[in-house]
Tab-separated table of C-alpha atoms in Angstrom:
chain	number	residue	atom	x	y	z
O	1	MET	CA	0.000	0.000	0.000
O	2	GLN	CA	1.052	3.546	-0.608
O	3	SER	CA	1.645	5.377	2.662
O	4	LEU	CA	-0.941	8.018	3.465
O	5	ALA	CA	1.762	10.016	5.229
O	6	ILE	CA	3.114	10.937	1.797
O	7	TYR	CA	-0.180	12.586	0.941
O	8	ALA	CA	-1.117	13.957	4.364
O	9	ARG	CA	-0.068	17.513	3.571
O	10	LEU	CA	-1.809	17.370	0.203
O	11	PHE	CA	-5.160	16.343	1.634
O	12	THR	CA	-5.930	19.951	2.536
O	13	ARG	CA	-9.561	20.923	3.020
O	14	ALA	CA	-10.731	22.222	-0.348
O	15	LEU	CA	-11.375	25.911	-0.794
O	16	SER	CA	-12.671	25.591	-4.325
O	17	GLY	CA	-13.899	23.072	-6.811
O	18	THR	CA	-11.161	24.043	-9.256
O	19	GLU	CA	-8.415	23.461	-6.711
O	20	ALA	CA	-9.903	20.132	-5.745
O	21	GLU	CA	-10.190	18.949	-9.326
O	22	ASN	CA	-6.609	19.922	-10.091
O	23	PHE	CA	-5.418	18.080	-7.006
O	24	LEU	CA	-7.414	14.948	-7.690
O	25	TYR	CA	-6.570	14.600	-11.364
O	26	ASN	CA	-2.969	15.785	-11.283
O	27	GLY	CA	-2.093	14.041	-8.016
O	28	LEU	CA	-3.896	11.070	-6.611
O	29	LEU	CA	-5.791	9.879	-9.645
O	30	ARG	CA	-2.674	9.012	-11.565
O	31	LEU	CA	-2.092	6.294	-8.941
O	32	SER	CA	-5.235	4.471	-9.982
O	33	THR	CA	-7.208	3.763	-13.118
O	34	SER	CA	-10.501	3.774	-11.244
O	35	ALA	CA	-11.791	6.733	-9.273
O	36	SER	CA	-15.189	7.804	-8.068
O	37	VAL	CA	-16.388	11.094	-6.661
O	38	HIS	CA	-18.322	10.775	-3.429
O	39	ASN	CA	-21.325	13.042	-2.994
O	40	SER	CA	-23.496	12.510	0.062
O	41	GLN	CA	-26.100	15.210	0.473
O	42	GLY	CA	-28.763	14.226	2.937
O	43	SER	CA	-32.251	15.488	3.562
O	44	ASN	CA	-32.545	18.798	5.349
O	45	ARG	CA	-35.793	17.797	7.030
O	46	PRO	CA	-35.620	16.935	10.727
O	47	ALA	CA	-35.981	13.233	11.400
O	48	VAL	CA	-37.628	12.333	14.691
O	49	SER	CA	-37.071	8.804	15.941
O	50	SER	CA	-39.272	7.255	18.614
O	51	SER	CA	-37.522	3.885	18.713
O	52	SER	CA	-36.327	4.515	22.275
O	53	PRO	CA	-38.706	4.821	25.220
O	54	THR	CA	-39.148	8.281	26.669
O	55	ILE	CA	-37.521	8.772	30.057
O	56	THR	CA	-40.023	9.845	32.694
O	57	ARG	CA	-37.539	11.733	34.857
O	58	ALA	CA	-35.401	14.699	33.946
O	59	VAL	CA	-31.867	14.161	32.676
O	60	HIS	CA	-28.825	16.292	31.981
O	61	LEU	CA	-25.416	15.913	30.349
O	62	VAL	CA	-22.154	15.375	32.200
O	63	THR	CA	-19.551	16.479	29.654
O	64	ALA	CA	-15.772	16.237	29.344
O	65	THR	CA	-13.576	17.767	26.650
O	66	SER	CA	-10.175	16.883	25.254
O	67	GLY	CA	-8.164	17.545	22.150
O	68	TYR	CA	-4.897	18.304	20.433
O	69	SER	CA	-3.488	20.436	17.700
O	70	GLY	CA	-2.522	17.713	15.271
O	71	HIS	CA	0.162	19.719	13.487
O	72	ASP	CA	2.721	20.477	16.186
O	73	ASP	CA	5.544	19.258	13.957
O	74	ASP	CA	4.201	21.382	11.134
O	75	ASP	CA	4.258	24.413	13.426
O	76	GLU	CA	7.993	24.011	14.004
O	77	ASP	CA	8.537	23.637	10.266
O	78	GLU	CA	6.490	26.779	9.656
O	79	LYS	CA	8.427	28.796	12.225
O	80	GLU	CA	11.746	27.785	10.660
O	81	HIS	CA	10.402	28.511	7.195
O	82	LEU	CA	9.155	31.940	8.228
O	83	LYS	CA	12.557	32.807	9.676
O	84	LYS	CA	14.009	32.240	6.230
O	85	LYS	CA	11.186	33.948	4.385
O	86	THR	CA	10.042	36.901	6.441
O	87	ASN	CA	7.767	38.213	3.717
O	88	SER	CA	5.649	35.028	3.781
O	89	SER	CA	1.920	35.614	4.255
O	90	LYS	CA	1.359	32.182	5.774
O	91	ILE	CA	-0.432	32.468	9.099
O	92	GLN	CA	0.844	30.432	12.034
O	93	ARG	CA	-1.501	28.498	14.305
O	94	THR	CA	-3.183	30.258	17.198
O	95	ASN	CA	-3.961	28.718	20.584
O	96	ARG	CA	-7.464	29.706	21.690
O	97	ALA	CA	-9.279	29.012	24.952
O	98	ASN	CA	-12.221	27.319	23.231
O	99	GLY	CA	-10.347	25.141	20.771
O	100	PHE	CA	-7.459	22.997	19.626
O	101	GLY	CA	-5.576	24.181	16.549
O	102	ASP	CA	-8.176	25.272	14.005
O	103	ASP	CA	-10.943	23.386	15.842
O	104	ALA	CA	-13.304	25.097	18.274
O	105	PHE	CA	-16.098	24.018	20.610
O	106	PHE	CA	-18.682	25.329	23.051
O	107	ILE	CA	-20.673	24.017	26.011
O	108	ALA	CA	-23.725	25.924	27.223
O	109	LYS	CA	-26.934	25.536	29.193
O	110	SER	CA	-30.295	27.160	28.650
O	111	ARG	CA	-33.394	27.094	30.798
O	112	ILE	CA	-34.467	23.767	29.307
O	113	GLY	CA	-31.478	22.269	27.521
O	114	ASP	CA	-27.793	21.348	27.483
O	115	PHE	CA	-25.949	22.397	24.306
O	116	LEU	CA	-22.667	21.086	22.863
O	117	GLY	CA	-20.982	22.078	19.623
O	118	VAL	CA	-17.791	21.678	17.596
O	119	ALA	CA	-16.487	23.451	14.495
O	120	ASP	CA	-13.461	22.731	12.300
O	121	GLY	CA	-11.879	25.733	10.602
O	122	VAL	CA	-10.804	24.998	7.034
O	123	GLY	CA	-7.001	25.022	7.183
O	124	GLY	CA	-6.509	25.919	3.528
O	125	TRP	CA	-7.209	29.565	4.346
O	126	ARG	CA	-3.824	29.786	6.068
O	127	GLU	CA	-2.159	29.760	2.639
O	128	TYR	CA	-4.037	32.974	1.841
O	129	GLY	CA	-2.917	34.793	4.984
O	130	VAL	CA	-6.100	34.035	6.941
O	131	ASP	CA	-6.158	32.443	10.409
O	132	PRO	CA	-8.635	29.519	10.023
O	133	SER	CA	-9.239	29.278	13.765
O	134	LEU	CA	-10.799	32.749	13.907
O	135	PHE	CA	-13.884	31.686	11.951
O	136	SER	CA	-14.514	28.448	13.858
O	137	SER	CA	-13.889	29.963	17.291
O	138	SER	CA	-16.038	33.014	16.499
O	139	LEU	CA	-18.879	30.803	15.274
O	140	MET	CA	-18.828	28.684	18.434
O	141	ALA	CA	-18.588	31.788	20.640
O	142	ALA	CA	-21.599	33.298	18.867
O	143	CYS	CA	-23.627	30.113	19.336
O	144	LYS	CA	-22.726	29.952	23.015
O	145	SER	CA	-23.708	33.589	23.509
O	146	LEU	CA	-27.096	32.989	21.909
O	147	VAL	CA	-27.760	30.073	24.262
O	148	ASP	CA	-26.454	31.915	27.331
O	149	ASN	CA	-28.668	34.908	26.567
O	150	LYS	CA	-31.764	32.683	26.370
O	151	LEU	CA	-32.609	33.709	22.822
O	152	LEU	CA	-33.722	30.222	21.753
O	153	ASP	CA	-36.439	27.678	22.401
O	154	LEU	CA	-35.628	23.972	21.945
O	155	ASN	CA	-37.393	22.032	19.195
O	156	PRO	CA	-36.344	20.047	16.084
O	157	LEU	CA	-35.451	23.218	14.157
O	158	THR	CA	-33.762	25.134	16.984
O	159	LEU	CA	-30.198	24.109	16.136
O	160	LYS	CA	-30.505	25.090	12.497
O	161	GLU	CA	-31.796	28.438	13.756
O	162	LEU	CA	-28.837	28.620	16.149
O	163	LEU	CA	-26.386	28.037	13.301
O	164	SER	CA	-28.141	30.672	11.193
O	165	LYS	CA	-28.067	33.294	13.933
O	166	GLY	CA	-24.458	32.527	14.844
O	167	TYR	CA	-23.418	32.744	11.200
O	168	LYS	CA	-25.318	36.021	10.803
O	169	GLN	CA	-23.371	37.486	13.722
O	170	LEU	CA	-20.122	36.661	11.913
O	171	LEU	CA	-21.401	38.281	8.714
O	172	GLU	CA	-22.196	41.451	10.648
O	173	ASP	CA	-18.999	41.455	12.716
O	174	LYS	CA	-16.938	44.624	12.305
O	175	GLN	CA	-13.733	42.547	12.287
O	176	CYS	CA	-14.651	41.377	8.760
O	177	ILE	CA	-14.056	37.729	9.621
O	178	ILE	CA	-13.011	35.613	6.627
O	179	GLY	CA	-12.840	31.831	6.500
O	180	SER	CA	-15.027	28.760	6.715
O	181	SER	CA	-15.753	25.791	8.940
O	182	THR	CA	-17.873	22.729	9.444
O	183	ALA	CA	-20.208	22.603	12.450
O	184	CYS	CA	-21.957	20.001	14.580
O	185	ILE	CA	-24.289	20.932	17.443
O	186	VAL	CA	-26.416	18.765	19.735
O	187	ALA	CA	-28.835	19.813	22.470
O	188	LEU	CA	-30.547	17.688	25.117
O	189	HIS	CA	-34.039	18.727	26.193
O	190	ARG	CA	-33.718	17.896	29.873
O	191	GLU	CA	-37.415	17.393	30.659
O	192	LYS	CA	-38.409	15.568	27.457
O	193	SER	CA	-35.172	13.534	27.183
O	194	ILE	CA	-34.933	14.311	23.469
O	195	LEU	CA	-31.623	14.975	21.747
O	196	HIS	CA	-31.807	17.486	18.899
O	197	THR	CA	-28.896	17.574	16.442
O	198	ALA	CA	-27.627	19.598	13.490
O	199	ASN	CA	-24.593	18.695	11.414
O	200	LEU	CA	-23.006	20.541	8.502
O	201	GLY	CA	-19.969	18.873	6.947
O	202	ASP	CA	-17.763	16.096	8.293
O	203	SER	CA	-17.610	16.828	11.987
O	204	GLY	CA	-20.231	14.709	13.695
O	205	PHE	CA	-21.585	12.687	16.592
O	206	VAL	CA	-22.499	9.180	17.691
O	207	VAL	CA	-24.794	8.002	20.487
O	208	ILE	CA	-23.652	4.873	22.301
O	209	ARG	CA	-26.095	2.735	24.298
O	210	LYS	CA	-25.007	-0.425	26.072
O	211	ASN	CA	-21.813	-0.508	23.995
O	212	ILE	CA	-23.645	-0.186	20.681
O	213	ILE	CA	-23.773	2.865	18.402
O	214	VAL	CA	-27.502	3.531	18.028
O	215	HIS	CA	-27.426	6.945	16.321
O	216	ARG	CA	-24.872	8.801	14.235
O	217	SER	CA	-24.693	11.965	12.164
O	218	GLN	CA	-24.660	11.979	8.383
O	219	GLU	CA	-21.432	13.183	6.812
O	220	GLN	CA	-21.922	15.819	4.121
O	221	GLN	CA	-19.347	16.096	1.326
O	222	HIS	CA	-19.380	17.912	-2.001
O	223	TYR	CA	-16.634	15.507	-3.092
O	224	PHE	CA	-13.908	13.589	-1.318
O	225	ASN	CA	-12.378	15.574	1.568
O	226	SER	CA	-14.391	18.675	0.637
O	227	PRO	CA	-17.094	18.946	3.292
O	228	PHE	CA	-20.087	21.220	3.468
O	229	GLN	CA	-19.062	24.401	5.283
O	230	LEU	CA	-20.265	27.787	6.393
O	231	ALA	CA	-18.069	30.454	4.831
O	232	ILE	CA	-17.378	34.145	4.505
O	233	HIS	CA	-15.283	34.885	1.438
O	234	PRO	CA	-13.271	37.968	0.463
O	235	THR	CA	-14.992	40.680	-1.545
O	236	ILE	CA	-13.597	39.219	-4.768
O	237	LYS	CA	-16.266	36.830	-6.013
O	238	ASP	CA	-15.129	33.367	-7.028
O	239	PRO	CA	-17.916	30.959	-8.043
O	240	ASN	CA	-15.652	28.010	-7.264
O	241	LEU	CA	-15.338	28.812	-3.556
O	242	ILE	CA	-17.416	26.529	-1.351
O	243	ALA	CA	-20.068	28.203	0.785
O	244	ASP	CA	-23.098	26.386	2.153
O	245	SER	CA	-26.152	27.752	3.890
O	246	PRO	CA	-27.001	26.849	7.496
O	247	ASP	CA	-30.212	25.489	5.987
O	248	ALA	CA	-28.133	22.708	4.413
O	249	ALA	CA	-27.427	21.221	7.845
O	250	SER	CA	-28.782	17.734	8.443
O	251	VAL	CA	-31.072	17.808	11.499
O	252	THR	CA	-32.453	14.949	13.590
O	253	SER	CA	-34.276	14.490	16.897
O	254	PHE	CA	-34.631	11.311	18.942
O	255	ASN	CA	-35.149	10.024	22.472
O	256	VAL	CA	-32.183	9.183	24.657
O	257	GLU	CA	-31.867	7.004	27.730
O	258	GLU	CA	-30.057	7.354	31.008
O	259	ASN	CA	-26.438	6.130	30.705
O	260	ASP	CA	-26.310	6.817	26.959
O	261	PHE	CA	-23.016	8.364	25.856
O	262	ILE	CA	-22.766	11.088	23.221
O	263	LEU	CA	-19.450	11.590	21.424
O	264	ILE	CA	-19.075	14.748	19.346
O	265	GLY	CA	-15.907	15.350	17.389
O	266	THR	CA	-14.271	17.077	14.474
O	267	ASP	CA	-13.078	15.064	11.483
O	268	GLY	CA	-9.717	14.488	13.172
O	269	VAL	CA	-11.640	12.059	15.385
O	270	TRP	CA	-13.721	10.281	12.753
O	271	ASP	CA	-10.924	10.048	10.165
O	272	ASN	CA	-8.678	8.251	12.653
O	273	LEU	CA	-10.916	6.273	15.029
O	274	PRO	CA	-12.890	3.227	13.890
O	275	ASP	CA	-16.126	2.458	15.723
O	276	SER	CA	-14.470	-0.438	17.533
O	277	THR	CA	-11.958	1.913	19.173
O	278	VAL	CA	-14.698	4.302	20.272
O	279	ILE	CA	-16.652	1.441	21.853
O	280	GLU	CA	-13.503	0.047	23.470
O	281	GLU	CA	-12.776	3.298	25.313
O	282	VAL	CA	-16.378	4.050	26.291
O	283	LYS	CA	-16.768	0.519	27.699
O	284	LYS	CA	-14.116	1.384	30.273
O	285	ILE	CA	-16.478	3.881	31.927
O	286	LYS	CA	-17.998	1.871	34.782
O	287	GLU	CA	-19.666	4.850	36.478
O	288	PRO	CA	-20.509	8.017	34.484
O	289	THR	CA	-18.696	10.411	36.806
O	290	LEU	CA	-16.977	13.464	35.375
O	291	ASP	CA	-13.553	12.052	36.250
O	292	ASN	CA	-14.247	8.772	34.447
O	293	ILE	CA	-15.708	10.525	31.409
O	294	GLN	CA	-12.694	12.839	31.314
O	295	LEU	CA	-10.305	9.871	31.280
O	296	ALA	CA	-12.200	8.357	28.348
O	297	ALA	CA	-12.262	11.669	26.469
O	298	HIS	CA	-8.492	12.028	26.889
O	299	ALA	CA	-7.949	8.440	25.724
O	300	LEU	CA	-10.085	8.920	22.608
O	301	ALA	CA	-8.344	12.178	21.690
O	302	LYS	CA	-4.879	10.693	22.220
O	303	ARG	CA	-5.648	7.604	20.146
O	304	ALA	CA	-7.008	9.762	17.330
O	305	LEU	CA	-3.860	11.894	17.436
O	306	ASP	CA	-1.536	8.874	17.486
O	307	ASN	CA	-3.426	7.071	14.714
O	308	GLY	CA	-3.307	10.218	12.605
O	309	HIS	CA	0.501	10.146	12.661
O	310	ASP	CA	0.837	6.376	12.191
O	311	PRO	CA	1.825	5.585	8.566
O	312	ASN	CA	0.941	1.910	9.044
O	313	PHE	CA	-2.573	2.372	10.445
O	314	TYR	CA	-5.385	1.536	8.028
O	315	SER	CA	-7.533	4.479	9.051
O	316	PRO	CA	-11.169	5.267	8.265
O	317	PHE	CA	-9.803	8.123	6.131
O	318	ALA	CA	-7.654	5.717	4.103
O	319	LYS	CA	-10.655	3.424	3.665
O	320	SER	CA	-12.742	6.363	2.489
O	321	ALA	CA	-10.028	7.359	0.001
O	322	ARG	CA	-10.081	3.840	-1.376
O	323	ARG	CA	-13.879	3.825	-1.720
O	324	SER	CA	-14.094	7.300	-3.221
O	325	LEU	CA	-10.949	7.493	-5.358
O	326	GLY	CA	-10.011	3.877	-5.945
O	327	ILE	CA	-6.519	4.324	-4.491
O	328	ASN	CA	-4.839	1.771	-2.248
O	329	ILE	CA	-3.136	3.649	0.594
O	330	CYS	CA	-2.488	3.245	4.288
O	331	GLY	CA	-1.945	5.556	7.249
O	332	GLY	CA	-3.792	8.022	9.428
O	333	LYS	CA	-4.644	11.622	8.621
O	334	PRO	CA	-2.715	14.181	10.726
O	335	ASP	CA	-5.248	16.709	11.910
O	336	ASP	CA	-6.509	18.712	14.857
O	337	VAL	CA	-8.574	16.601	17.250
O	338	THR	CA	-11.503	17.786	19.367
O	339	VAL	CA	-13.532	15.418	21.566
O	340	LEU	CA	-16.660	16.238	23.559
O	341	LEU	CA	-17.861	13.164	25.462
O	342	ALA	CA	-21.098	13.385	27.450
O	343	ALA	CA	-23.151	10.980	29.550
O	344	VAL	CA	-26.929	11.233	29.871
O	345	THR	CA	-27.464	11.303	33.628
O	346	SER	CA	-30.639	11.491	35.708
O	347	THR	CA	-31.291	14.732	37.540
O	348	SER	CA	-32.024	14.131	41.217
């Protein structure tokens, strides 16, 4: 197998269809005679599942976070490069309180619900002198502010509304924020025990019940490694730049049970952790205390980071490349990793 490490730096999140096509045809596709373009665009209508019994008592989420900037080695290379080329416009990575690398997250509570969200800033903007983490962190901060200020109800369409309002705040921001990111938000209605979700792009979530994944988000891609994304572009119009509406988010609502676990992560998690690894770490939680959940969150984040830098690991990303492009490669995908792990716990 070809090593995925060779291509890790090339698998940059696409900023435009033209760039992606040039990369695919001039790079990877010459390795294989068969290639297919993956396009998974799901329904935008909220799906409500009643397969699980409704809990009669109130519940809440006990949540732990963990993560890593997956490009620490790249940072050192960038610093050395910038010393030699002081006129370079390449933006170095920024450490922010609500994120890891270009990833960002938020945790918030409203009168009736617990909200969790992650966003993955598109790293390709760095090549254009734009800090990708500014967009993702600003989006998550805006969403948190909207929840904290009690400006939302909680129903199947609330999270799409939350994304829309958060995105609108960025559009109106006087800083003239430029960039793009994926987004995944979930919210637990504490009294009704219903989890509402919204996902745009290839961040996502799973719900684990009795060591089985019973719900998962739908990944949204325009083509391989080019996820749906909210975006604010420069004033120069380019029809090839990707920009999706918050209305494109896939939304679902379903009942949850006490002791369910909810894992939310950016693509650095899902590209490098198979389901079996997720289940393996969650199974170690004997009691859903914050300390135990935190240990599991750290373990999941560390394994995703390590797998991403392992050239011999047959990662979910490598498997997806084989399905979508017909290429036979191996290795993880170095990337930022953000994990939010929550347990559904009864409220006494």
